Amino acid sequence: QKEVEQNSGPLSVPEGAIASLNCTYSDRVSQSFFWYRQYSGKSPELIMSIYSNGDKEDGRFTAQLNKASQYVSLLIRDSQPSDSATYLCAVRSWAGNMLTFGGGTRLMVKP
Amino acid sequence: AAGVIQSPRHLIKEKRETATLKCYPIPRHDTVYWYQQGPGQDPQFLISFYEKMQSDKGSIPDRFSAQQFSDYHSELNMSSLELGDSALYFCASSLVGTRNEQFFGPGTRLTVL
């Protein structure tokens, strides 16, 4: 079992819809959670970070964390074709500052 | 805002050659990380440095070494290159006290022929 798991997709949503991306992790003592967006051949771009249970909103993005269920999600409202990318969930455990990534979910927003 | 700088952006080497990748972190950031991303894979952590000392070590081959210099830039040295080393190599930087938000550079695409 991978430490961080995501559905590889592709997740296809129409323009203007809400895209929901999910991630589970196995290390109960993980402390910090991040969502990165990565366009093909480009570097990961940090879009959201979340550290405590609940929701965190930033513009069209909402991150949700449930430590009891070891689950973190990202909602993208009013999805745009430019949101089409791979979304990487990353987790930092107590053991060090390195990030462990999930396999990424490819999102396709269709006009 | 200034970002992480990596050089070179592209590098082509033959098997058994050596390569040196450079990383210049965001100004005032004190921690540098190296990640390797193979085709169709997610980034894998290699090694990190905090205040010029190695802080964490991941799946870095013995053929690779890295260091952080007094100006905080870092270099990843790769020897006896193998075909399987072909990948994107990302450097990221962060500042202690900012909950480890890591910002990635544009990457170096290494191709080993």
GROMACS .gro file of N, CA, C and O in nm, chain B residues 20-110:
model
  364
  131THR      N    1   2.623   1.756  -1.311
  131THR     CA    2   2.605   1.841  -1.194
  131THR      C    3   2.488   1.933  -1.218
  131THR      O    4   2.485   2.007  -1.317
  132LEU      N    5   2.391   1.927  -1.128
  132LEU     CA    6   2.272   2.012  -1.135
  132LEU      C    7   2.282   2.116  -1.025
  132LEU      O    8   2.322   2.085  -0.912
  133LYS      N    9   2.242   2.239  -1.058
  133LYS     CA   10   2.252   2.347  -0.961
  133LYS      C   11   2.114   2.403  -0.925
  133LYS      O   12   2.024   2.404  -1.007
  134CYS      N   13   2.105   2.450  -0.802
  134CYS     CA   14   1.979   2.503  -0.752
  134CYS      C   15   2.006   2.627  -0.668
  134CYS      O   16   2.091   2.625  -0.577
  135TYR      N   17   1.932   2.734  -0.697
  135TYR     CA   18   1.942   2.857  -0.618
  135TYR      C   19   1.806   2.880  -0.554
  135TYR      O   20   1.708   2.906  -0.623
  136PRO      N   21   1.797   2.867  -0.421
  136PRO     CA   22   1.666   2.877  -0.355
  136PRO      C   23   1.611   3.019  -0.357
  136PRO      O   24   1.683   3.114  -0.390
  137ILE      N   25   1.485   3.030  -0.319
  137ILE     CA   26   1.424   3.161  -0.303
  137ILE      C   27   1.502   3.237  -0.197
  137ILE      O   28   1.539   3.180  -0.093
  138PRO      N   29   1.531   3.366  -0.220
  138PRO     CA   30   1.607   3.443  -0.120
  138PRO      C   31   1.549   3.431   0.020
  138PRO      O   32   1.427   3.438   0.038
  139ARG      N   33   1.635   3.410   0.117
  139ARG     CA   34   1.604   3.394   0.261
  139ARG      C   35   1.554   3.255   0.296
  139ARG      O   36   1.539   3.227   0.415
  140HIS      N   37   1.525   3.170   0.198
  140HIS     CA   38   1.489   3.033   0.231
  140HIS      C   39   1.615   2.959   0.277
  140HIS      O   40   1.723   2.976   0.221
  141ASP      N   41   1.599   2.874   0.381
  141ASP     CA   42   1.714   2.810   0.441
  141ASP      C   43   1.719   2.659   0.418
  141ASP      O   44   1.814   2.593   0.460
  142THR      N   45   1.619   2.604   0.352
  142THR     CA   46   1.614   2.459   0.332
  142THR      C   47   1.594   2.430   0.184
  142THR      O   48   1.511   2.493   0.118
  143VAL      N   49   1.672   2.336   0.135
  143VAL     CA   50   1.667   2.297  -0.006
  143VAL      C   51   1.639   2.147  -0.015
  143VAL      O   52   1.693   2.068   0.064
  144TYR      N   53   1.554   2.110  -0.106
  144TYR     CA   54   1.516   1.970  -0.128
  144TYR      C   55   1.543   1.935  -0.273
  144TYR      O   56   1.522   2.017  -0.362
  145TRP      N   57   1.578   1.809  -0.297
  145TRP     CA   58   1.590   1.757  -0.432
  145TRP      C   59   1.491   1.642  -0.451
  145TRP      O   60   1.480   1.553  -0.367
  146TYR      N   61   1.419   1.646  -0.564
  146TYR     CA   62   1.323   1.542  -0.600
  146TYR      C   63   1.353   1.494  -0.742
  146TYR      O   64   1.396   1.571  -0.827
  147GLN      N   65   1.323   1.368  -0.765
  147GLN     CA   66   1.337   1.308  -0.898
  147GLN      C   67   1.199   1.265  -0.945
  147GLN      O   68   1.125   1.200  -0.869
  148GLN      N   69   1.164   1.301  -1.068
  148GLN     CA   70   1.035   1.260  -1.122
  148GLN      C   71   1.055   1.190  -1.255
  148GLN      O   72   1.092   1.252  -1.356
  149GLY      N   73   1.036   1.058  -1.255
  149GLY     CA   74   1.045   0.980  -1.378
  149GLY      C   75   0.920   0.997  -1.462
  149GLY      O   76   0.817   1.047  -1.413
  150PRO      N   77   0.924   0.955  -1.586
  150PRO     CA   78   0.808   0.968  -1.676
  150PRO      C   79   0.685   0.901  -1.618
  150PRO      O   80   0.689   0.782  -1.579
  151GLY      N   81   0.575   0.976  -1.610
  151GLY     CA   82   0.451   0.921  -1.560
  151GLY      C   83   0.449   0.890  -1.412
  151GLY      O   84   0.357   0.824  -1.363
  152GLN      N   85   0.548   0.938  -1.338
  152GLN     CA   86   0.554   0.910  -1.195
  152GLN      C   87   0.541   1.038  -1.114
  152GLN      O   88   0.551   1.148  -1.168
  153ASP      N   89   0.518   1.023  -0.984
  153ASP     CA   90   0.515   1.141  -0.899
  153ASP      C   91   0.656   1.169  -0.848
  153ASP      O   92   0.744   1.083  -0.853
  154PRO      N   93   0.682   1.289  -0.799
  154PRO     CA   94   0.816   1.323  -0.751
  154PRO      C   95   0.858   1.235  -0.633
  154PRO      O   96   0.778   1.210  -0.543
  155GLN      N   97   0.982   1.190  -0.636
  155GLN     CA   98   1.038   1.110  -0.527
  155GLN      C   99   1.148   1.190  -0.459
  155GLN      O  100   1.239   1.241  -0.525
  156PHE      N  101   1.140   1.197  -0.327
  156PHE     CA  102   1.238   1.274  -0.251
  156PHE      C  103   1.375   1.208  -0.254
  156PHE      O  104   1.388   1.087  -0.235
  157LEU      N  105   1.478   1.289  -0.278
  157LEU     CA  106   1.615   1.238  -0.279
  157LEU      C  107   1.691   1.276  -0.152
  157LEU      O  108   1.741   1.191  -0.078
  158ILE      N  109   1.700   1.408  -0.126
  158ILE     CA  110   1.783   1.455  -0.016
  158ILE      C  111   1.748   1.601   0.012
  158ILE      O  112   1.696   1.670  -0.075
  159SER      N  113   1.776   1.644   0.135
  159SER     CA  114   1.752   1.784   0.170
  159SER      C  115   1.862   1.837   0.261
  159SER      O  116   1.933   1.760   0.327
  160PHE      N  117   1.872   1.970   0.263
  160PHE     CA  118   1.973   2.038   0.342
  160PHE      C  119   1.909   2.156   0.415
  160PHE      O  120   1.830   2.230   0.356
  161TYR      N  121   1.945   2.170   0.542
  161TYR     CA  122   1.901   2.285   0.621
  161TYR      C  123   2.025   2.353   0.675
  161TYR      O  124   2.109   2.289   0.739
  162GLU      N  125   2.039   2.480   0.647
  162GLU     CA  126   2.154   2.557   0.694
  162GLU      C  127   2.285   2.484   0.662
  162GLU      O  128   2.374   2.470   0.746
  163LYS      N  129   2.294   2.436   0.538
  163LYS     CA  130   2.414   2.374   0.483
  163LYS      C  131   2.447   2.235   0.539
  163LYS      O  132   2.548   2.175   0.505
  164MET      N  133   2.357   2.182   0.623
  164MET     CA  134   2.378   2.046   0.674
  164MET      C  135   2.271   1.954   0.616
  164MET      O  136   2.154   1.994   0.605
  165GLN      N  137   2.308   1.830   0.584
  165GLN     CA  138   2.208   1.735   0.535
  165GLN      C  139   2.104   1.712   0.644
  165GLN      O  140   2.138   1.685   0.760
  166SER      N  141   1.977   1.725   0.609
  166SER     CA  142   1.872   1.710   0.710
  166SER      C  143   1.793   1.581   0.694
  166SER      O  144   1.761   1.515   0.792
  167ASP      N  145   1.755   1.546   0.572
  167ASP     CA  146   1.682   1.422   0.547
  167ASP      C  147   1.741   1.354   0.424
  167ASP      O  148   1.792   1.421   0.334
  168LYS      N  149   1.731   1.224   0.422
  168LYS     CA  150   1.782   1.148   0.308
  168LYS      C  151   1.676   1.050   0.264
  168LYS      O  152   1.619   0.978   0.347
  169GLY      N  153   1.648   1.050   0.135
  169GLY     CA  154   1.546   0.960   0.081
  169GLY      C  155   1.610   0.855  -0.007
  169GLY      O  156   1.715   0.800   0.024
  170SER      N  157   1.549   0.831  -0.121
  170SER     CA  158   1.593   0.723  -0.208
  170SER      C  159   1.701   0.770  -0.305
  170SER      O  160   1.691   0.752  -0.426
  171ILE      N  161   1.806   0.830  -0.252
  171ILE     CA  162   1.914   0.879  -0.337
  171ILE      C  163   2.017   0.769  -0.357
  171ILE      O  164   2.066   0.710  -0.260
  172PRO      N  165   2.050   0.738  -0.484
  172PRO     CA  166   2.149   0.633  -0.509
  172PRO      C  167   2.286   0.673  -0.455
  172PRO      O  168   2.318   0.791  -0.444
  173ASP      N  169   2.367   0.574  -0.423
  173ASP     CA  170   2.502   0.602  -0.375
  173ASP      C  171   2.586   0.675  -0.479
  173ASP      O  172   2.685   0.741  -0.444
  174ARG      N  173   2.548   0.664  -0.606
  174ARG     CA  174   2.621   0.731  -0.714
  174ARG      C  175   2.597   0.882  -0.714
  174ARG      O  176   2.665   0.956  -0.785
  175PHE      N  177   2.498   0.924  -0.638
  175PHE     CA  178   2.463   1.066  -0.632
  175PHE      C  179   2.513   1.125  -0.500
  175PHE      O  180   2.512   1.059  -0.395
  176SER      N  181   2.552   1.250  -0.505
  176SER     CA  182   2.585   1.322  -0.382
  176SER      C  183   2.536   1.465  -0.398
  176SER      O  184   2.511   1.511  -0.510
  177ALA      N  185   2.522   1.532  -0.288
  177ALA     CA  186   2.474   1.670  -0.294
  177ALA      C  187   2.531   1.748  -0.178
  177ALA      O  188   2.577   1.692  -0.078
  178GLN      N  189   2.530   1.878  -0.192
  178GLN     CA  190   2.573   1.965  -0.084
  178GLN      C  191   2.507   2.100  -0.099
  178GLN      O  192   2.458   2.137  -0.206
  179GLN      N  193   2.508   2.174   0.012
  179GLN     CA  194   2.457   2.311   0.012
  179GLN      C  195   2.573   2.401   0.053
  179GLN      O  196   2.644   2.373   0.148
  180PHE      N  197   2.588   2.510  -0.019
  180PHE     CA  198   2.701   2.597   0.001
  180PHE      C  199   2.665   2.715   0.092
  180PHE      O  200   2.550   2.733   0.130
  181SER      N  201   2.768   2.796   0.123
  181SER     CA  202   2.749   2.906   0.218
  181SER      C  203   2.647   3.008   0.168
  181SER      O  204   2.585   3.077   0.249
  182ASP      N  205   2.630   3.019   0.037
  182ASP     CA  206   2.529   3.113  -0.016
  182ASP      C  207   2.394   3.046  -0.031
  182ASP      O  208   2.303   3.101  -0.093
  183TYR      N  209   2.381   2.926   0.023
  183TYR     CA  210   2.258   2.847   0.026
  183TYR      C  211   2.224   2.778  -0.105
  183TYR      O  212   2.128   2.701  -0.109
  184HIS      N  213   2.301   2.801  -0.210
  184HIS     CA  214   2.271   2.726  -0.331
  184HIS      C  215   2.316   2.582  -0.311
  184HIS      O  216   2.399   2.552  -0.224
  185SER      N  217   2.258   2.493  -0.388
  185SER     CA  218   2.285   2.351  -0.372
  185SER      C  219   2.322   2.290  -0.507
  185SER      O  220   2.279   2.340  -0.612
  186GLU      N  221   2.402   2.185  -0.501
  186GLU     CA  222   2.439   2.113  -0.622
  186GLU      C  223   2.416   1.964  -0.601
  186GLU      O  224   2.447   1.911  -0.493
  187LEU      N  225   2.361   1.901  -0.703
  187LEU     CA  226   2.340   1.756  -0.703
  187LEU      C  227   2.439   1.697  -0.804
  187LEU      O  228   2.434   1.732  -0.922
  188ASN      N  229   2.530   1.616  -0.756
  188ASN     CA  230   2.630   1.554  -0.841
  188ASN      C  231   2.592   1.409  -0.868
  188ASN      O  232   2.565   1.334  -0.775
  189MET      N  233   2.593   1.374  -0.995
  189MET     CA  234   2.549   1.241  -1.035
  189MET      C  235   2.661   1.176  -1.115
  189MET      O  236   2.706   1.233  -1.215
  190SER      N  237   2.705   1.059  -1.073
  190SER     CA  238   2.814   0.992  -1.143
  190SER      C  239   2.767   0.858  -1.198
  190SER      O  240   2.662   0.806  -1.160
  191SER      N  241   2.850   0.803  -1.288
  191SER     CA  242   2.819   0.672  -1.350
  191SER      C  243   2.673   0.667  -1.394
  191SER      O  244   2.598   0.575  -1.359
  192LEU      N  245   2.633   0.766  -1.472
  192LEU     CA  246   2.493   0.778  -1.511
  192LEU      C  247   2.444   0.652  -1.582
  192LEU      O  248   2.517   0.589  -1.660
  193GLU      N  249   2.319   0.619  -1.552
  193GLU     CA  250   2.252   0.505  -1.612
  193GLU      C  251   2.131   0.554  -1.689
  193GLU      O  252   2.080   0.664  -1.664
  194LEU      N  253   2.084   0.470  -1.781
  194LEU     CA  254   1.967   0.507  -1.861
  194LEU      C  255   1.849   0.543  -1.770
  194LEU      O  256   1.772   0.635  -1.798
  195GLY      N  257   1.835   0.469  -1.661
  195GLY     CA  258   1.724   0.489  -1.569
  195GLY      C  259   1.730   0.619  -1.491
  195GLY      O  260   1.635   0.654  -1.421
  196ASP      N  261   1.840   0.691  -1.503
  196ASP     CA  262   1.850   0.821  -1.435
  196ASP      C  263   1.782   0.932  -1.515
  196ASP      O  264   1.769   1.044  -1.466
  197SER      N  265   1.741   0.901  -1.636
  197SER     CA  266   1.670   0.999  -1.718
  197SER      C  267   1.540   1.037  -1.648
  197SER      O  268   1.456   0.950  -1.622
  198ALA      N  269   1.526   1.163  -1.618
  198ALA     CA  270   1.411   1.209  -1.541
  198ALA      C  271   1.415   1.361  -1.532
  198ALA      O  272   1.509   1.426  -1.576
  199LEU      N  273   1.308   1.416  -1.472
  199LEU     CA  274   1.307   1.556  -1.433
  199LEU      C  275   1.359   1.564  -1.290
  199LEU      O  276   1.313   1.488  -1.203
  200TYR      N  277   1.451   1.653  -1.265
  200TYR     CA  278   1.504   1.674  -1.131
  200TYR      C  279   1.461   1.812  -1.083
  200TYR      O  280   1.495   1.913  -1.143
  201PHE      N  281   1.385   1.811  -0.975
  201PHE     CA  282   1.335   1.937  -0.920
  201PHE      C  283   1.408   1.970  -0.790
  201PHE      O  284   1.435   1.882  -0.708
  202CYS      N  285   1.433   2.095  -0.774
  202CYS     CA  286   1.479   2.150  -0.648
  202CYS      C  287   1.364   2.230  -0.590
  202CYS      O  288   1.290   2.296  -0.664
  203ALA      N  289   1.345   2.222  -0.461
  203ALA     CA  290   1.245   2.302  -0.392
  203ALA      C  291   1.311   2.370  -0.273
  203ALA      O  292   1.413   2.323  -0.223
  204SER      N  293   1.253   2.480  -0.230
  204SER     CA  294   1.307   2.545  -0.111
  204SER      C  295   1.195   2.585  -0.017
  204SER      O  296   1.078   2.599  -0.058
  205SER      N  297   1.230   2.600   0.110
  205SER     CA  298   1.133   2.642   0.209
  205SER      C  299   1.205   2.720   0.318
  205SER      O  300   1.328   2.722   0.324
  206LEU      N  301   1.125   2.783   0.404
  206LEU     CA  302   1.179   2.860   0.515
  206LEU      C  303   1.127   2.801   0.644
  206LEU      O  304   1.005   2.784   0.660
  207VAL      N  305   1.218   2.768   0.735
  207VAL     CA  306   1.176   2.714   0.863
  207VAL      C  307   1.080   2.810   0.930
  207VAL      O  308   1.102   2.932   0.929
  208GLY      N  309   0.973   2.756   0.987
  208GLY     CA  310   0.874   2.840   1.054
  208GLY      C  311   0.755   2.873   0.966
  208GLY      O  312   0.661   2.936   1.010
  209THR      N  313   0.761   2.829   0.840
  209THR     CA  314   0.648   2.854   0.750
  209THR      C  315   0.575   2.723   0.722
  209THR      O  316   0.515   2.706   0.616
  210ARG      N  317   0.584   2.630   0.817
  210ARG     CA  318   0.516   2.501   0.805
  210ARG      C  319   0.558   2.424   0.681
  210ARG      O  320   0.481   2.347   0.627
  211ASN      N  321   0.681   2.445   0.642
  211ASN     CA  322   0.740   2.363   0.538
  211ASN      C  323   0.669   2.374   0.404
  211ASN      O  324   0.664   2.278   0.329
  212GLU      N  325   0.617   2.490   0.370
  212GLU     CA  326   0.563   2.506   0.236
  212GLU      C  327   0.681   2.507   0.139
  212GLU      O  328   0.767   2.595   0.147
  213GLN      N  329   0.683   2.410   0.052
  213GLN     CA  330   0.795   2.395  -0.041
  213GLN      C  331   0.756   2.448  -0.178
  213GLN      O  332   0.650   2.415  -0.231
  214PHE      N  333   0.845   2.530  -0.234
  214PHE     CA  334   0.823   2.589  -0.364
  214PHE      C  335   0.926   2.531  -0.461
  214PHE      O  336   1.045   2.533  -0.433
  215PHE      N  337   0.874   2.483  -0.572
  215PHE     CA  338   0.958   2.410  -0.665
  215PHE      C  339   1.016   2.500  -0.775
  215PHE      O  340   0.951   2.594  -0.820
  216GLY      N  341   1.137   2.465  -0.816
  216GLY     CA  342   1.198   2.529  -0.931
  216GLY      C  343   1.146   2.467  -1.060
  216GLY      O  344   1.068   2.370  -1.056
  217PRO      N  345   1.189   2.520  -1.174
  217PRO     CA  346   1.139   2.473  -1.303
  217PRO      C  347   1.189   2.334  -1.342
  217PRO      O  348   1.133   2.271  -1.432
  218GLY      N  349   1.292   2.287  -1.275
  218GLY     CA  350   1.342   2.152  -1.301
  218GLY      C  351   1.453   2.147  -1.405
  218GLY      O  352   1.470   2.239  -1.486
  219THR      N  353   1.529   2.040  -1.398
  219THR     CA  354   1.629   2.008  -1.499
  219THR      C  355   1.589   1.875  -1.561
  219THR      O  356   1.570   1.776  -1.491
  220ARG      N  357   1.573   1.877  -1.692
  220ARG     CA  358   1.541   1.751  -1.761
  220ARG      C  359   1.671   1.684  -1.803
  220ARG      O  360   1.743   1.737  -1.887
  221LEU      N  361   1.700   1.570  -1.741
  221LEU     CA  362   1.821   1.495  -1.772
  221LEU      C  363   1.786   1.378  -1.862
  221LEU      O  364   1.697   1.299  -1.831
   0.00000   0.00000   0.00000
